[in-house]
Coordinates of N, CA and C in Angstrom, one line a residue:
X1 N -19.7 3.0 -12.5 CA -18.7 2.3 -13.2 C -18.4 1.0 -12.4
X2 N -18.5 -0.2 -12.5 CA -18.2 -1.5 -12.4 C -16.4 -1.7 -12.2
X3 N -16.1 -2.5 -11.6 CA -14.8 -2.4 -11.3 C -14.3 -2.9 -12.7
X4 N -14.8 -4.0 -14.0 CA -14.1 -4.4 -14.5 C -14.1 -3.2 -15.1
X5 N -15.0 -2.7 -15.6 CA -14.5 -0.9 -16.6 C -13.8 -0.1 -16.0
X6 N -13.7 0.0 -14.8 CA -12.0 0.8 -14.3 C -10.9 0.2 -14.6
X7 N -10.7 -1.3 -14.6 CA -9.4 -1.9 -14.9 C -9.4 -1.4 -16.6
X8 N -10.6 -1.5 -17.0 CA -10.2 -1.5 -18.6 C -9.9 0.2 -18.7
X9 N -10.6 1.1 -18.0 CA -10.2 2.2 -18.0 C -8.7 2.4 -17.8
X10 N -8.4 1.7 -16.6 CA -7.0 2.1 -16.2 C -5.5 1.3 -17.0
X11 N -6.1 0.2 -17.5 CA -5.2 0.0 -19.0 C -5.0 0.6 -20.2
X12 N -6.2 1.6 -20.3 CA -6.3 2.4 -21.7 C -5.4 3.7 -21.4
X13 N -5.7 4.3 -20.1 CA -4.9 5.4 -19.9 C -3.8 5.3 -19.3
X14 N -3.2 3.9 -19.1 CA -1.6 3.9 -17.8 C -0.6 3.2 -19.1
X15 N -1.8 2.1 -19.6 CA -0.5 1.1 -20.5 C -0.1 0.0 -19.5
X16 N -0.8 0.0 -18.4 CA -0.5 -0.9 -17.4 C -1.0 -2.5 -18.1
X17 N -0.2 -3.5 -17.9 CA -1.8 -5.1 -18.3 C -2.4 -4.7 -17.3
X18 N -3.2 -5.5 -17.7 CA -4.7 -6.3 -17.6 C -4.5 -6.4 -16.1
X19 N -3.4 -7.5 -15.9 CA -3.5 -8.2 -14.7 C -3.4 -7.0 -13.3
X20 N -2.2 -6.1 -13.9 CA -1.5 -5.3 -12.9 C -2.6 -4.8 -12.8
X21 N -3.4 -4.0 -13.7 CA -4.4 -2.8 -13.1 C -5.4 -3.6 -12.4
X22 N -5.9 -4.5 -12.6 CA -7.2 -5.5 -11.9 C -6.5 -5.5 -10.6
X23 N -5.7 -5.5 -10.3 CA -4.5 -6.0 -8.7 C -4.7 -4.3 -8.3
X24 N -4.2 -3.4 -8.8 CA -4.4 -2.3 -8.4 C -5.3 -1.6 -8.1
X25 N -6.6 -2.0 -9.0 CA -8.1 -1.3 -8.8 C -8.6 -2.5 -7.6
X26 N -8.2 -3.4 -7.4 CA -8.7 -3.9 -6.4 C -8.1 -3.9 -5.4
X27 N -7.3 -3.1 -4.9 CA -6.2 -2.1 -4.1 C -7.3 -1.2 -3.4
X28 N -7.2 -0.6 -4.5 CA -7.8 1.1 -4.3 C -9.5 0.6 -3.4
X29 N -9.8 -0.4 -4.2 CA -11.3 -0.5 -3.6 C -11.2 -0.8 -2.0
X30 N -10.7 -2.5 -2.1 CA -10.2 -2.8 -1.1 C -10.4 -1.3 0.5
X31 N -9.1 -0.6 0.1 CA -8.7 0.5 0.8 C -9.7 1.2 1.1
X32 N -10.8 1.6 0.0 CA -11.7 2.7 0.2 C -13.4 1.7 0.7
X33 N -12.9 0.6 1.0 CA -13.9 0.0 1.3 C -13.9 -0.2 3.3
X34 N -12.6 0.1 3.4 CA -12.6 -0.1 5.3 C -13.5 0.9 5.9
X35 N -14.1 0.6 6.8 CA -15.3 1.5 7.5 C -13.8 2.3 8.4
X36 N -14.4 3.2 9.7 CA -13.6 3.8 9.9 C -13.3 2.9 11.1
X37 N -13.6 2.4 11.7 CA -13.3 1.2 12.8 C -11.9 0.7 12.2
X38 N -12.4 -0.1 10.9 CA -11.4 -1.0 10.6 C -10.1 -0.2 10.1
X39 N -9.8 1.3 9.7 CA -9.0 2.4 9.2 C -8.2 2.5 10.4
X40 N -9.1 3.1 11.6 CA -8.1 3.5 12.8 C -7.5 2.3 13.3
X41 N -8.3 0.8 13.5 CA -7.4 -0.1 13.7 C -5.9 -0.5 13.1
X42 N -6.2 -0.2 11.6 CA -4.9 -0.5 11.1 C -3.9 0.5 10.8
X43 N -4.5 1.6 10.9 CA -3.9 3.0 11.3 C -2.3 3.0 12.6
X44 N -3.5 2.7 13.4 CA -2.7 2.4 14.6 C -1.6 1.8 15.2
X45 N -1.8 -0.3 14.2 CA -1.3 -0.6 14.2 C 0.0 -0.5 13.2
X46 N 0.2 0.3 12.2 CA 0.7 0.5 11.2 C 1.8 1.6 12.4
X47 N 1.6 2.8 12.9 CA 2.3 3.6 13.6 C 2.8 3.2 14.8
X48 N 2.0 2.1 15.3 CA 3.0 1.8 16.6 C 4.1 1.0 15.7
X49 N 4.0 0.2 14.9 CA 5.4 -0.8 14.4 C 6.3 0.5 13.9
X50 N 6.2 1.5 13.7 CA 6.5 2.7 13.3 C 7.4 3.3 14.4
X51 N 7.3 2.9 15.6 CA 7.7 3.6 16.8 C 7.0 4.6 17.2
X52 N 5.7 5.1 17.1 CA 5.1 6.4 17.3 C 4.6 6.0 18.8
X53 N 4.7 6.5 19.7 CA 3.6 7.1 20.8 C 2.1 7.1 20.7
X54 N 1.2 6.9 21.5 CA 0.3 6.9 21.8 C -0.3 8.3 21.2
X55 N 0.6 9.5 22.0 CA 0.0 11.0 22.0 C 0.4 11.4 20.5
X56 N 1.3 10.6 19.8 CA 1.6 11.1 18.7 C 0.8 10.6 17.6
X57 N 0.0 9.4 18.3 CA -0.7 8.6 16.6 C -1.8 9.4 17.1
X58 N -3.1 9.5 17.8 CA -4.5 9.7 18.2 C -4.7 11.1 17.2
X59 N -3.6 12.3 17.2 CA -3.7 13.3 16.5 C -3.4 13.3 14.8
X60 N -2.9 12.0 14.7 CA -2.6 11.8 12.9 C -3.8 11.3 12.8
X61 N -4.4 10.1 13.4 CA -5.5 9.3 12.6 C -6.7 10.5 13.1
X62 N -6.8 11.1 14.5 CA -8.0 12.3 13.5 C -8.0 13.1 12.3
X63 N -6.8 13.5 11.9 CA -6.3 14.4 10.6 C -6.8 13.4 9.8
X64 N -6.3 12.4 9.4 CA -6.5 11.2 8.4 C -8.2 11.2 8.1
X65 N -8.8 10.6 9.3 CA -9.9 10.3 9.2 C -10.3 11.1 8.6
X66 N -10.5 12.5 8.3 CA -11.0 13.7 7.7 C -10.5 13.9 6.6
X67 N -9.7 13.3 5.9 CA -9.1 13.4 4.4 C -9.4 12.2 3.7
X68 N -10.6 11.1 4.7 CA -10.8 10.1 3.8 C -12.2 10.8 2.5
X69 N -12.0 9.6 1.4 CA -12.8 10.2 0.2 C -14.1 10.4 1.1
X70 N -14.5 9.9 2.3 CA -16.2 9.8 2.5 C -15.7 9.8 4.1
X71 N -15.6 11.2 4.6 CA -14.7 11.2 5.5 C -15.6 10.9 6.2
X72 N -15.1 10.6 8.2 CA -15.6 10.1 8.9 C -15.8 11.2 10.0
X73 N -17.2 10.4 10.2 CA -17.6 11.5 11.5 C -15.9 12.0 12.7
X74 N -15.9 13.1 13.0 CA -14.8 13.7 13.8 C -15.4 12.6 15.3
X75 N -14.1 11.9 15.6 CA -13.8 11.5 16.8 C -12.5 11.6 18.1
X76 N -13.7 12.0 19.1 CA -12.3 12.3 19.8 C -11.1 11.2 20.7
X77 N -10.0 11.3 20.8 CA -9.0 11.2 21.2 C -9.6 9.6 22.0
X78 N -10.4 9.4 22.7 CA -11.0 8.9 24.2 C -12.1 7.9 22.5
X79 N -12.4 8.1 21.6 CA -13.4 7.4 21.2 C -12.0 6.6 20.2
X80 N -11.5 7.3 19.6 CA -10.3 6.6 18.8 C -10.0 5.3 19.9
X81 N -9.0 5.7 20.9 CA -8.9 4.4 21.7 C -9.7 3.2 22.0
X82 N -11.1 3.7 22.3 CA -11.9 2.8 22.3 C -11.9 1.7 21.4
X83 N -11.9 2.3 20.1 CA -12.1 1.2 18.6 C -11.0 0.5 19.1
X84 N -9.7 1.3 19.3 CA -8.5 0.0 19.3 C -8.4 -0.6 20.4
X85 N -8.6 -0.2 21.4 CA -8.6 -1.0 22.5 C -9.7 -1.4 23.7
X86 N -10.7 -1.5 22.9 CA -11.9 -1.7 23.6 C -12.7 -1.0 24.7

């Protein structure tokens, strides 16, 4: 399915316009398009502005990582940091 037949899909069954669903399907893609590098980075940065700890984010974004649609290889604790901080 082509993104424009999702927006028209997603008009036919929300009642949403044109404009909003095209902004929204190109959301969703967007989102489902981050490799997992670019996920944990903004993962991360998303939970520190959040006030989370170090020991407190490393154990969400491996949960996460594993509930994405095309989940990501399991990484540990020591590989997560890497991505973010080199």
């Amino acid at each position: 399915m082509t993104q424009t037949e999702l927006v028209r899909h997603v008009v036919a069954s929300t009642g949403l316009a044109p404009e909003t669903a095209a902004r929204l399907v190109a959301d969703v893609v967007a989102y489902f398009g981050e490799t997992a590098e670019q996920f944990v980075r903004r993962r991360h940065a998303e939970l520190r502005r959040r006030h989370y700890g170090n020991a407190d984010i490393w154990p969400v974004i491996a949960a996460e990582l594993g509930e994405r649609r095309v989940a990501a290889p399991e990484l540990s604790e020591r590989q997560l940091r890497r991505i973010v901080y080199g």
